[in-house]
Amino acid sequence: MVGDIPDESAEIAGICRLYRLKKRVTELSRECIQSTCNTLDSVLDNQSLIVSKPRLQRRDRTSMGKLSGKTALITGGSKGIGRGIVLAFVKEGCDLLISSRNQEDLDRMAEEAREAAEHDLKIVTHAGDIGCSDSVDAMFEKFKANFDYMDLLVNNAGAFNGGPIDQLALEDWDHVINTNLRGPFMCTKLAMQIMKPQNNGRIINVGSISATRVRPGSAPYSTSKFGIQGLTHVTALEGRDYNITCCGLHPGNIATERRQASEAVEDQEPMMTVHELAEVALLMATLPQHVEILDAVVLPHQQLYVGRG
């Protein structure tokens, strides 16, 4: 009978409505997912700009060195150990601010660094007294005016005045402590203020084996290097939560210009070159960011160290 036949058209219409509803729900889901993804992308892009914007502005270079695209501030960079570190860094593509007391020495060093570099690098100089707060402030202002990011600070500037404690002039003591300890403290303080917001950075402090093996007549120098070791450890500890590492480089005898011109007995001992030591500084600078060399003693194999003192 006709009345017993199911209404197929109504059933089909219901199925079609269900398919249309399913299609619309799918479209809405896709739109919602896409909108959410776009929002997340926008947030991530903004965060990337905050953290990494300076990286995006860096120059592309055809050949990448270990430090290509990175920046460093190196104190005491015109002679001796500093000169060796400057040359090692520029050969690996690092842009630099080099500081020293004498502008003529800096100009000569900057020219040598440009000749040693394989590519066009930005090399800025600053002449001033590392023990003077105004000079250090001006140096960091110059760095920030020329670079958007600070990857590396190398506290290398040093002074060597000394003599028997009972005959030591207070002026000599102050000069060495101001140069070797007060200066690195001020530089570390200002570098940390830059590196903490970056959530990244590395500080390399050039100490000495005199931090653990002293010589007679070295009270200011040895005291300052003991202090540098303590500053290194505290910096590493306080930098831990900000992805800032700190390394201590403690050289033995180095054939610097000063020691090559000296006739003192200790300056006739076995020596290593500034370039040999600079290789260790370069290693520290190129370590993975989660790795630091807290203390590295580097010296000629024949130099008396164990048992010295």
mmCIF file with all atom_site columns, C-alpha atoms in Angstrom, residues 73 75 97 99-101 126-143 182-183 186-187 190:
data_model
loop_
_atom_site.group_PDB
_atom_site.id
_atom_site.type_symbol
_atom_site.label_atom_id
_atom_site.label_alt_id
_atom_site.label_comp_id
_atom_site.label_asym_id
_atom_site.label_entity_id
_atom_site.label_seq_id
_atom_site.pdbx_PDB_ins_code
_atom_site.Cartn_x
_atom_site.Cartn_y
_atom_site.Cartn_z
_atom_site.occupancy
_atom_site.B_iso_or_equiv
_atom_site.pdbx_formal_charge
_atom_site.auth_seq_id
_atom_site.auth_comp_id
_atom_site.auth_asym_id
_atom_site.auth_atom_id
_atom_site.pdbx_PDB_model_num
ATOM 1  C CA . LEU A 1 73  ? 84.854 43.874 22.488 1.00 0.00 ? 73  LEU A CA 1
ATOM 2  C CA . THR A 1 75  ? 90.371 45.346 25.812 1.00 0.00 ? 75  THR A CA 1
ATOM 3  C CA . LEU A 1 97  ? 85.741 47.002 18.989 1.00 0.00 ? 97  LEU A CA 1
ATOM 4  C CA . SER A 1 99  ? 90.423 49.256 23.050 1.00 0.00 ? 99  SER A CA 1
ATOM 5  C CA . SER A 1 100 ? 93.805 50.402 24.299 1.00 0.00 ? 100 SER A CA 1
ATOM 6  C CA . ARG A 1 101 ? 95.406 53.508 25.779 1.00 0.00 ? 101 ARG A CA 1
ATOM 7  C CA . HIS A 1 126 ? 88.485 53.222 21.432 1.00 0.00 ? 126 HIS A CA 1
ATOM 8  C CA . ALA A 1 127 ? 91.423 54.878 23.201 1.00 0.00 ? 127 ALA A CA 1
ATOM 9  C CA . GLY A 1 128 ? 91.114 55.278 26.950 1.00 0.00 ? 128 GLY A CA 1
ATOM 10 C CA . ASP A 1 129 ? 92.022 54.163 30.452 1.00 0.00 ? 129 ASP A CA 1
ATOM 11 C CA . ILE A 1 130 ? 90.327 50.864 31.331 1.00 0.00 ? 130 ILE A CA 1
ATOM 12 C CA . GLY A 1 131 ? 90.566 51.735 35.017 1.00 0.00 ? 131 GLY A CA 1
ATOM 13 C CA . CYS A 1 132 ? 88.551 54.945 34.556 1.00 0.00 ? 132 CYS A CA 1
ATOM 14 C CA . SER A 1 133 ? 84.759 54.591 34.762 1.00 0.00 ? 133 SER A CA 1
ATOM 15 C CA . ASP A 1 134 ? 84.091 57.470 32.355 1.00 0.00 ? 134 ASP A CA 1
ATOM 16 C CA . SER A 1 135 ? 86.356 55.894 29.752 1.00 0.00 ? 135 SER A CA 1
ATOM 17 C CA . VAL A 1 136 ? 84.725 52.477 30.135 1.00 0.00 ? 136 VAL A CA 1
ATOM 18 C CA . ASP A 1 137 ? 81.247 54.022 29.893 1.00 0.00 ? 137 ASP A CA 1
ATOM 19 C CA . ALA A 1 138 ? 82.273 55.847 26.698 1.00 0.00 ? 138 ALA A CA 1
ATOM 20 C CA . MET A 1 139 ? 83.717 52.643 25.260 1.00 0.00 ? 139 MET A CA 1
ATOM 21 C CA . PHE A 1 140 ? 80.455 50.745 25.763 1.00 0.00 ? 140 PHE A CA 1
ATOM 22 C CA . GLU A 1 141 ? 78.426 53.627 24.345 1.00 0.00 ? 141 GLU A CA 1
ATOM 23 C CA . LYS A 1 142 ? 80.626 53.500 21.247 1.00 0.00 ? 142 LYS A CA 1
ATOM 24 C CA . PHE A 1 143 ? 80.105 49.747 21.017 1.00 0.00 ? 143 PHE A CA 1
ATOM 25 C CA . ARG A 1 182 ? 88.578 47.273 38.534 1.00 0.00 ? 182 ARG A CA 1
ATOM 26 C CA . GLY A 1 183 ? 88.505 47.594 34.728 1.00 0.00 ? 183 GLY A CA 1
ATOM 27 C CA . MET A 1 186 ? 83.300 47.563 35.131 1.00 0.00 ? 186 MET A CA 1
ATOM 28 C CA . CYS A 1 187 ? 83.383 45.955 31.682 1.00 0.00 ? 187 CYS A CA 1
ATOM 29 C CA . LEU A 1 190 ? 78.140 46.775 31.479 1.00 0.00 ? 190 LEU A CA 1
#
